[in-house]
Coordinates of C-alpha atoms in Angstrom, one line a residue:
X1 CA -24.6 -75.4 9.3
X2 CA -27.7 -74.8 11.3
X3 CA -30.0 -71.7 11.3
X4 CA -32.6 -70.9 13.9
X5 CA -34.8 -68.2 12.3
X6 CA -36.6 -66.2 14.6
X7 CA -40.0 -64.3 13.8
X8 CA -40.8 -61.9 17.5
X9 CA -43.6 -60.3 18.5
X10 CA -43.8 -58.2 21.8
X11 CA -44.7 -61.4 23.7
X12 CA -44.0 -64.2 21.4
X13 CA -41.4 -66.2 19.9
X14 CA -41.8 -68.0 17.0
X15 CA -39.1 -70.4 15.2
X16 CA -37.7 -72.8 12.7
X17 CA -34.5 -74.7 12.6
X18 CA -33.0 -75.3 9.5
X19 CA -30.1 -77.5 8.2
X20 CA -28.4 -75.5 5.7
X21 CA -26.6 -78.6 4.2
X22 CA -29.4 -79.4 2.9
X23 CA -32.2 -76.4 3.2
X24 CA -34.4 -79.1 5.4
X25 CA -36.5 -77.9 8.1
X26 CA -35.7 -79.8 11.3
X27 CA -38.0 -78.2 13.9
X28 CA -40.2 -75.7 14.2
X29 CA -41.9 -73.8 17.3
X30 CA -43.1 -71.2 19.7
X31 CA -43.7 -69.4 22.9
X32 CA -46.6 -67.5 23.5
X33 CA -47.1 -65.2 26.3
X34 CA -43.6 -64.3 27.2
X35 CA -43.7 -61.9 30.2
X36 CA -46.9 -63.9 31.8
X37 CA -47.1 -66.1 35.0
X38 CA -47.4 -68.9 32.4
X39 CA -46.0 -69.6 28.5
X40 CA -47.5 -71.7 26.4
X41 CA -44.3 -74.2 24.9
X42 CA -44.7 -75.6 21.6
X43 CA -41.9 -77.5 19.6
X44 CA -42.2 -80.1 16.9
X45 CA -39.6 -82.1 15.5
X46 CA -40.4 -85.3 12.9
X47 CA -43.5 -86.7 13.9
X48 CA -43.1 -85.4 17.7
X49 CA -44.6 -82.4 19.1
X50 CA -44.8 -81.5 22.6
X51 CA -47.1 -78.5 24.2
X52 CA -46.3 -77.6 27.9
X53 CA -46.2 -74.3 29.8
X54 CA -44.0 -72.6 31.6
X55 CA -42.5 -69.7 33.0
X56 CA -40.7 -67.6 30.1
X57 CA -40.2 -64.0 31.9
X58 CA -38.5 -62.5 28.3
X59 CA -36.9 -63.4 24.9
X60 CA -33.6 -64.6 25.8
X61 CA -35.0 -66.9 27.8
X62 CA -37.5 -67.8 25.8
X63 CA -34.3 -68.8 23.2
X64 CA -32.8 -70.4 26.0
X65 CA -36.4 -73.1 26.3
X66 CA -36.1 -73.6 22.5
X67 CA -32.8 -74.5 22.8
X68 CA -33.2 -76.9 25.3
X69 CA -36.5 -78.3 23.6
X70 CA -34.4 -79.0 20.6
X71 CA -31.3 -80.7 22.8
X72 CA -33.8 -83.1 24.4
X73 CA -32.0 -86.0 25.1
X74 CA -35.2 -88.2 23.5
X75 CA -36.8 -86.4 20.8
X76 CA -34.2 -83.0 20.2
X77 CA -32.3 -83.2 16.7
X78 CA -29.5 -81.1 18.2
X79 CA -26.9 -83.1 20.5
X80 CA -26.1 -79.2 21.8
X81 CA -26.6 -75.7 21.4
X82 CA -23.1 -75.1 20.1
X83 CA -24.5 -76.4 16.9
X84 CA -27.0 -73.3 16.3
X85 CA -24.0 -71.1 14.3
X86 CA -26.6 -68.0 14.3
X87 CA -30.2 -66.8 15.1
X88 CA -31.4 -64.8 11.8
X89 CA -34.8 -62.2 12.2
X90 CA -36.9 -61.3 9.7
X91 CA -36.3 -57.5 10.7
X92 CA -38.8 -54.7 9.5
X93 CA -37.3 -51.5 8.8
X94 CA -33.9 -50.1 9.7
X95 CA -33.9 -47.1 7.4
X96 CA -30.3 -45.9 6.4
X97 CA -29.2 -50.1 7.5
X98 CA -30.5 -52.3 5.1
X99 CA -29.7 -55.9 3.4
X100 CA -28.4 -58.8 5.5
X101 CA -26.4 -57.0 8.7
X102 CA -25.0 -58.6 11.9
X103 CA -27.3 -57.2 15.0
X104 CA -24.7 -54.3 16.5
X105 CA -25.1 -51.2 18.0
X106 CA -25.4 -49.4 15.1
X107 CA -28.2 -51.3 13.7
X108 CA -29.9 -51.4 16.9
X109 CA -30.1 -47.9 17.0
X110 CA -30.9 -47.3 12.9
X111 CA -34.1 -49.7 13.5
X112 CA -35.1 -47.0 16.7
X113 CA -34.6 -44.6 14.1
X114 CA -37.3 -46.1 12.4
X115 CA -39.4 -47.5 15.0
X116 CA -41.9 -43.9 14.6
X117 CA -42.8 -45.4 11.2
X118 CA -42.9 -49.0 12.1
X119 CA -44.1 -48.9 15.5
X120 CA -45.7 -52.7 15.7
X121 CA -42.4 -54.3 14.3
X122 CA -39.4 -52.4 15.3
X123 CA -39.8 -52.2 18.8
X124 CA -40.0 -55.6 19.9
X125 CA -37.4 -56.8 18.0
X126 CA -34.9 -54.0 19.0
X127 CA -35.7 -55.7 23.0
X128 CA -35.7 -58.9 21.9
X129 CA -32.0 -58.3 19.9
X130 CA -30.4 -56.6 23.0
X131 CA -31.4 -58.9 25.5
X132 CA -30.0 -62.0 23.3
X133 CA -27.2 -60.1 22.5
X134 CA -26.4 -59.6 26.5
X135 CA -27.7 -63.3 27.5
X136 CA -26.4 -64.9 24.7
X137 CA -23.4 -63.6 23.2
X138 CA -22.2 -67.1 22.0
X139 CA -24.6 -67.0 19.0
X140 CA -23.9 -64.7 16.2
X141 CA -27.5 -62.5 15.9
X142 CA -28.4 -61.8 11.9
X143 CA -31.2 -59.5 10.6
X144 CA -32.0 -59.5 7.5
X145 CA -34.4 -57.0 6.5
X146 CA -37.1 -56.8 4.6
X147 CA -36.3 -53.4 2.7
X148 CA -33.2 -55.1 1.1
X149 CA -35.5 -57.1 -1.1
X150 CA -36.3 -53.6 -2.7
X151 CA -33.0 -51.6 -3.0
X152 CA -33.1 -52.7 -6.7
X153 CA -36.3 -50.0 -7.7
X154 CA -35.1 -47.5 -9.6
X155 CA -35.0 -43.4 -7.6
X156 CA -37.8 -42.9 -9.9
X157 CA -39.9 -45.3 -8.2
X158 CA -38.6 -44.3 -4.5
X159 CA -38.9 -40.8 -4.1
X160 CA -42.0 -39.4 -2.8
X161 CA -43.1 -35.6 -4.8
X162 CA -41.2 -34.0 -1.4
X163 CA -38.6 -31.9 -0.3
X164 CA -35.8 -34.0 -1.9
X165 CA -33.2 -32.9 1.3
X166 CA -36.5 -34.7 3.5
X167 CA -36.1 -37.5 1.3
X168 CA -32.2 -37.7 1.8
X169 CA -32.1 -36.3 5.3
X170 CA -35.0 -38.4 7.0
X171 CA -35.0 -41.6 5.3
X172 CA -38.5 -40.8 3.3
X173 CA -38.5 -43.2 0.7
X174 CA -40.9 -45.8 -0.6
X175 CA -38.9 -48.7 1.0
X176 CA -41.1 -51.7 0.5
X177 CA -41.9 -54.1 2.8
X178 CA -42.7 -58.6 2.5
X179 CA -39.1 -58.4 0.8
X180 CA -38.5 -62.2 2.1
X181 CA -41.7 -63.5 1.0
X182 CA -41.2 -61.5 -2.6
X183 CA -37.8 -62.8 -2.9
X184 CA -38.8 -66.4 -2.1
X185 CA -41.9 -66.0 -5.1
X186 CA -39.2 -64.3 -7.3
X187 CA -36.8 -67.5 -6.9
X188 CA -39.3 -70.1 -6.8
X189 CA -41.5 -69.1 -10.0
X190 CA -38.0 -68.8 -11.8
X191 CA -37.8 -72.7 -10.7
X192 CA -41.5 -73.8 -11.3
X193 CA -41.4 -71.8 -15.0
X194 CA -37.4 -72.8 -15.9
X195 CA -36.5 -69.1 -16.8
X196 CA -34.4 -66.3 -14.5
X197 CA -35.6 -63.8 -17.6
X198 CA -39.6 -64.1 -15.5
X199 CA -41.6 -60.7 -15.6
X200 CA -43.7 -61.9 -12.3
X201 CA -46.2 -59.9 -10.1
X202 CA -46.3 -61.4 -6.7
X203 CA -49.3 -60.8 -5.2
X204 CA -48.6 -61.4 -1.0
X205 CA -51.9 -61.0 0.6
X206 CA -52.8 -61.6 4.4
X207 CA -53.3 -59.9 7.0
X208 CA -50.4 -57.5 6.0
X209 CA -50.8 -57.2 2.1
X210 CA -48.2 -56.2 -0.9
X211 CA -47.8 -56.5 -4.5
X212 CA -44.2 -56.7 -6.3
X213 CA -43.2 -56.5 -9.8
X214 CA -40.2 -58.5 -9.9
X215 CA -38.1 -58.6 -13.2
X216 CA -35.6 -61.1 -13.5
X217 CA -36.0 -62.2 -9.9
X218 CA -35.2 -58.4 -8.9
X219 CA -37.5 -55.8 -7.2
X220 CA -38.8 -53.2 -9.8
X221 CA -41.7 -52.1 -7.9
X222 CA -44.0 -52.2 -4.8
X223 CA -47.0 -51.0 -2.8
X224 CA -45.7 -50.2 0.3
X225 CA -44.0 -47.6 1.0
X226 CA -42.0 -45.3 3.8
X227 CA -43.7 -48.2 6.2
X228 CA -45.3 -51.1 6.5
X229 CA -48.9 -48.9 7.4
X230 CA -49.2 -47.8 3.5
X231 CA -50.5 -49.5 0.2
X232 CA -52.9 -51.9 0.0
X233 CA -55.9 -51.6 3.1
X234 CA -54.3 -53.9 5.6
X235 CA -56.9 -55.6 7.9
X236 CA -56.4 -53.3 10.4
X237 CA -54.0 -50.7 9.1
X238 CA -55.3 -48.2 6.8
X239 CA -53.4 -48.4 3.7
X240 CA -52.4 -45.3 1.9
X241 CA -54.7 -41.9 2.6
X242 CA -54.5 -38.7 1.8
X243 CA -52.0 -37.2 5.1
X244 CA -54.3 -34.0 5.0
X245 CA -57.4 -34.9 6.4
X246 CA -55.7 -35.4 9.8
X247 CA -55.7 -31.9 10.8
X248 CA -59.3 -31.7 9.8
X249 CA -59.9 -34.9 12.4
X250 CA -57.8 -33.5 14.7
X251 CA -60.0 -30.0 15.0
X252 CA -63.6 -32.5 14.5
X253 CA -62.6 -35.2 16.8
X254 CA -60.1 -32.7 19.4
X255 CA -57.8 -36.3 19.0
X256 CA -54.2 -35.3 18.6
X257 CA -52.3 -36.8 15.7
X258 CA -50.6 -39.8 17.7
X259 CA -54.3 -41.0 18.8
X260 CA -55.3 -40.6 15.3
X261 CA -52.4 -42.8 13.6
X262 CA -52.6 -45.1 16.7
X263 CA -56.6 -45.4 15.9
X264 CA -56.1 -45.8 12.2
X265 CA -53.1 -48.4 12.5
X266 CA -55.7 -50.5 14.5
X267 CA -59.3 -49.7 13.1
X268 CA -58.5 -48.9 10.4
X269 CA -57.7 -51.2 6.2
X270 CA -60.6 -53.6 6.4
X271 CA -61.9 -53.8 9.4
X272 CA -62.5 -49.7 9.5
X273 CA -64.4 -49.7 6.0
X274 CA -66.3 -53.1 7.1
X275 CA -67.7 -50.7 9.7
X276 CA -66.1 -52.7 12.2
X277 CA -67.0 -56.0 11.4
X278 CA -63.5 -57.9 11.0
X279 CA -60.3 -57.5 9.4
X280 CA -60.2 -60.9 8.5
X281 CA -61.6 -62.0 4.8
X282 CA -63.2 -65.1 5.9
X283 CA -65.7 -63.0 8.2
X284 CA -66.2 -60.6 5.6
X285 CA -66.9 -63.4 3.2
X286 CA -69.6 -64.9 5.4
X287 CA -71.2 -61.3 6.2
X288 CA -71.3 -61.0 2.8
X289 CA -73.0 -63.4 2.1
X290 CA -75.5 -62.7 4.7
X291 CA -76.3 -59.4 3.0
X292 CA -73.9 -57.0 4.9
X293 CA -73.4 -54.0 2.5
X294 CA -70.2 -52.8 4.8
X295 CA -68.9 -56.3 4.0
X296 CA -69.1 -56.3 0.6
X297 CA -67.8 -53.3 0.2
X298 CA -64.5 -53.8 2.5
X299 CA -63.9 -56.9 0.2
X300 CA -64.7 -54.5 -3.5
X301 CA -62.1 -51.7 -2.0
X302 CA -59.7 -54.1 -1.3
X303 CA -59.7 -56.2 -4.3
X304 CA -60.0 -52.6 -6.9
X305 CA -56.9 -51.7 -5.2
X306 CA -55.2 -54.6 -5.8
X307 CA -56.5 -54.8 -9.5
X308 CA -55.3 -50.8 -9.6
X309 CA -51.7 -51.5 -8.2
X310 CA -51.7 -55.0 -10.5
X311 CA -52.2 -52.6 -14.0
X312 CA -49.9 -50.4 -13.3
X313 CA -46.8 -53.2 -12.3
X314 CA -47.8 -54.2 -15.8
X315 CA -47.2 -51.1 -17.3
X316 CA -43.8 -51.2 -15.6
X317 CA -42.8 -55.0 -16.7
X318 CA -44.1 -54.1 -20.0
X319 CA -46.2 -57.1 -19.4
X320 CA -46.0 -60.2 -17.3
X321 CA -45.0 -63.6 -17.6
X322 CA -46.9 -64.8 -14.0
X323 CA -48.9 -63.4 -11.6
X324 CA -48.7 -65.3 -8.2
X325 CA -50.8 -65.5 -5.4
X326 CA -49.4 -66.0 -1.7
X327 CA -50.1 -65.0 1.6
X328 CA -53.3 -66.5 4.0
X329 CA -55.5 -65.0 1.6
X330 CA -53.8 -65.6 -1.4
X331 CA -53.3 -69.2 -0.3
X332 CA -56.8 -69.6 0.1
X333 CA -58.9 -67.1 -0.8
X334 CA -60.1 -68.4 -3.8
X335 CA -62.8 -65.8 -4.5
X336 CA -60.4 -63.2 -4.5
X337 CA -58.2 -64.6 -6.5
X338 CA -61.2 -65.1 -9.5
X339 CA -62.0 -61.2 -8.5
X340 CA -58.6 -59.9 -8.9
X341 CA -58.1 -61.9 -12.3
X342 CA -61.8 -61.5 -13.4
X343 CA -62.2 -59.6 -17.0
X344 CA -58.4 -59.8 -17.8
X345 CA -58.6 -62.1 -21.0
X346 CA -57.9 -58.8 -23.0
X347 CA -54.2 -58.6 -21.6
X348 CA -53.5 -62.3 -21.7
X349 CA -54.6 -63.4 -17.7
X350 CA -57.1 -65.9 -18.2
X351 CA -57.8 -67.8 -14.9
X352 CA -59.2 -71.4 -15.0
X353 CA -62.4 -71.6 -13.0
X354 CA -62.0 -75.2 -12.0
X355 CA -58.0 -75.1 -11.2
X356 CA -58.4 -72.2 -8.9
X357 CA -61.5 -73.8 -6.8
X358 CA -59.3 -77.1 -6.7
X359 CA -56.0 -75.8 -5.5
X360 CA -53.9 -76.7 -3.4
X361 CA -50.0 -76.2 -2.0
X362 CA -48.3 -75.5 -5.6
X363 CA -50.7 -74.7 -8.1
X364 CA -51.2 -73.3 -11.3
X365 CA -54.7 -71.8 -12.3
X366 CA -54.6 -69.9 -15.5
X367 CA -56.4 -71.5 -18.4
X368 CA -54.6 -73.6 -21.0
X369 CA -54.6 -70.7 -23.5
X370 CA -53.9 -67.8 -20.8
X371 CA -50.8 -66.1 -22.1
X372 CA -50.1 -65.3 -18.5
X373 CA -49.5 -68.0 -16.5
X374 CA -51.0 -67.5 -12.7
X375 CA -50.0 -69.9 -10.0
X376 CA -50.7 -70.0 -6.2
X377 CA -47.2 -70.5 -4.6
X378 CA -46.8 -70.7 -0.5
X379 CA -44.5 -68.2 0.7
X380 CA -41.4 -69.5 2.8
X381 CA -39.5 -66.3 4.6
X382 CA -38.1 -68.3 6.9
X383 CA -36.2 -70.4 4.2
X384 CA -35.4 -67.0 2.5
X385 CA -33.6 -65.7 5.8
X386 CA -31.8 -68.2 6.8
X387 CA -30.1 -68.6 3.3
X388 CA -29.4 -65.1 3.7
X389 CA -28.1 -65.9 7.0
X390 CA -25.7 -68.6 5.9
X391 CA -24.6 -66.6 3.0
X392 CA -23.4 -63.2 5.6
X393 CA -21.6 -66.1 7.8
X394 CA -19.5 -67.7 5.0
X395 CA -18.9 -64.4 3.2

């Protein structure tokens, strides 16, 4: 069986192939500028990889230029698209529809449902899913959401201190959000460690950031919340705030409340506190360094709330057997990862100076005598979905 998984933006199309036979990647790609006078066309397969333009006008046809990449009578690895048994998405948030779902009405119109709360995510892919499913009605269309990763948090955990018929009524819940990268570090530290009893806190931090405590490779608790805006300061998306100092903004500024959450879902996380510097961690580093106050304290905020949200999944685990770092920041941000761990040898964590400036892919960088172990472990949610796509076909 081969899986395409498809990751969609508003004007790109990103993918990877997979044979399920034996989880290997075959090809991976992308098409930017969809909608333009020209796409940019990138596939690789193997050692070849091709770049070319052309003209991509929407999703379905940008499918329809991956597909025929791939069945390149040279260089493809597929002799024909009949051999793509489903397209599986990485969907956001489809409120009451959760878990692994075949793309139908019904979803389509639970993720519009949602769509107010995940405004960057939803929408695209909602397009993107009904014009495939016109186009392309030969291949089944999965989404597998990223809230499912989280149905196993206890109510206790998930309700917000509101109106409980809100809560039940409207969908407002802490849902959670990352759920295929979390599952992946949940499965593969149960691999790397050779126990499915772990007590792990992943630790997924990019551009969109999110912590999990994950108890016997189960969801018992995480950041984000009713959507993918709260939690952790994102780069650009605030993180969570106190909702009543928008009607004081709205009288100071005379903004109404969609400019304000438009404003701070786009100035806001790290690149708002840096004073507008960057959202990214690498330019904060630098300014930093140069002496920018604003810097340096975008980068202290961001790691005290990740230290604050890391003490309190312990509490919850009743301690933790790993603590893993993933992400583009947690990949390589090696300072923060000696931040977030720094003055922990009280409660175990104990990170080795040396490991954690060398790593690399896989690694582990606690200390030999750290009771916790802490690893650096690259996410792979497109490995995670298209299990989970295989799985819904065969069941």
């Amino acid at each position: 069986m081969k899986i395409l998984v498809a990751n969609l933006g508003s004007t790109s199309f990103k993918y990877r192939l997979y044979d399920m036979e034996s989880e290997t990647q075959l090809a991976r790609g992308g098409i930017d500028r969809i909608g333009g006078s020209e796409s940019s066309c990138s596939v690789e397969i193997g050692d070849w990889k091709e770049d070319r333009t052309a003209h991509v006008p929407d999703h379905a046809v940008a499918v329809q230029q991956c597909l025929s990449q791939l069945t390149d009578a040279e260089h493809g690895c597929l002799k024909s698209a009949d051999e793509v048994a489903a397209i599986g998405f990485k969907a956001v948030h489809g409120g009451r529809v959760s878990g692994v779902q075949r793309v139908t009405r019904d979803v389509l119109e639970a993720m519009a449902e949602m769509s107010p709360v995940a405004p960057a995510h939803n929408p695209p892919y909602i397009n993107a899913m009904r014009l495939l499913g016109e186009k392309l009605p030969e291949i089944p269309l999965v989404a597998a959401f990223e809230t499912g990763f989280h149905q196993t948090i206890p109510d206790r955990l998930r309700y917000y201190a509101i109106p409980k018929e809100w809560s039940d009524q409207y969908q407002i819940k802490r849902w959670g959000f990352h759920g295929a990268s979390h599952r992946y570090i949940g499965v593969r530290s149960a691999e790397l460690l050779g126990r499915d009893d772990l007590r792990v806190i992943s630790c997924h931090l990019g551009g969109s950031s999110s912590l999990c405590a994950i108890r016997n490779k189960q969801s018992a608790a995480t950041t984000m919340g009713m959507s993918p805006q709260t939690g952790l300061p994102q780069n650009n998306r605030v993180g969570d705030f106190d909702a009543y100092f928008l009607p004081m903004l709205m009288d100071k500024t005379g903004k109404s409340l969609e400019e304000l959450l438009a404003y701070l879902g786009g100035h806001g996380g790290l690149l708002g506190i840096s004073g507008g510097i960057s959202g990214d961690m690498r330019d904060l580093e630098n300014a930093a360094a140069e002496g920018s106050a604003d810097a340096k304290l975008a980068i202290d905020v961001y790691i005290s709330e990740i230290r604050r949200y890391l003490g309190g999944m312990l509490v919850e685990l009743g301690g933790v057997d790993a603590i893993v770092f993933t992400g583009g920041i947690g990949e390589n941000g090696k300072q923060v990862r000696a931040d977030v761990c720094a003055n922990l040898s009280e409660l175990g964590i104990e990170l080795d100076a040396a490991k954690n400036d060398a790593a690399k892919g896989e690694s582990a960088i606690h200390a030999d005598d750290s009771k916790t172990q802490i690893w650096v472990i690259p996410t792979n949610e497109e490995l995670i979905v298209a299990r989970q796509t295989k799985q819904l076909l065969e069941s």
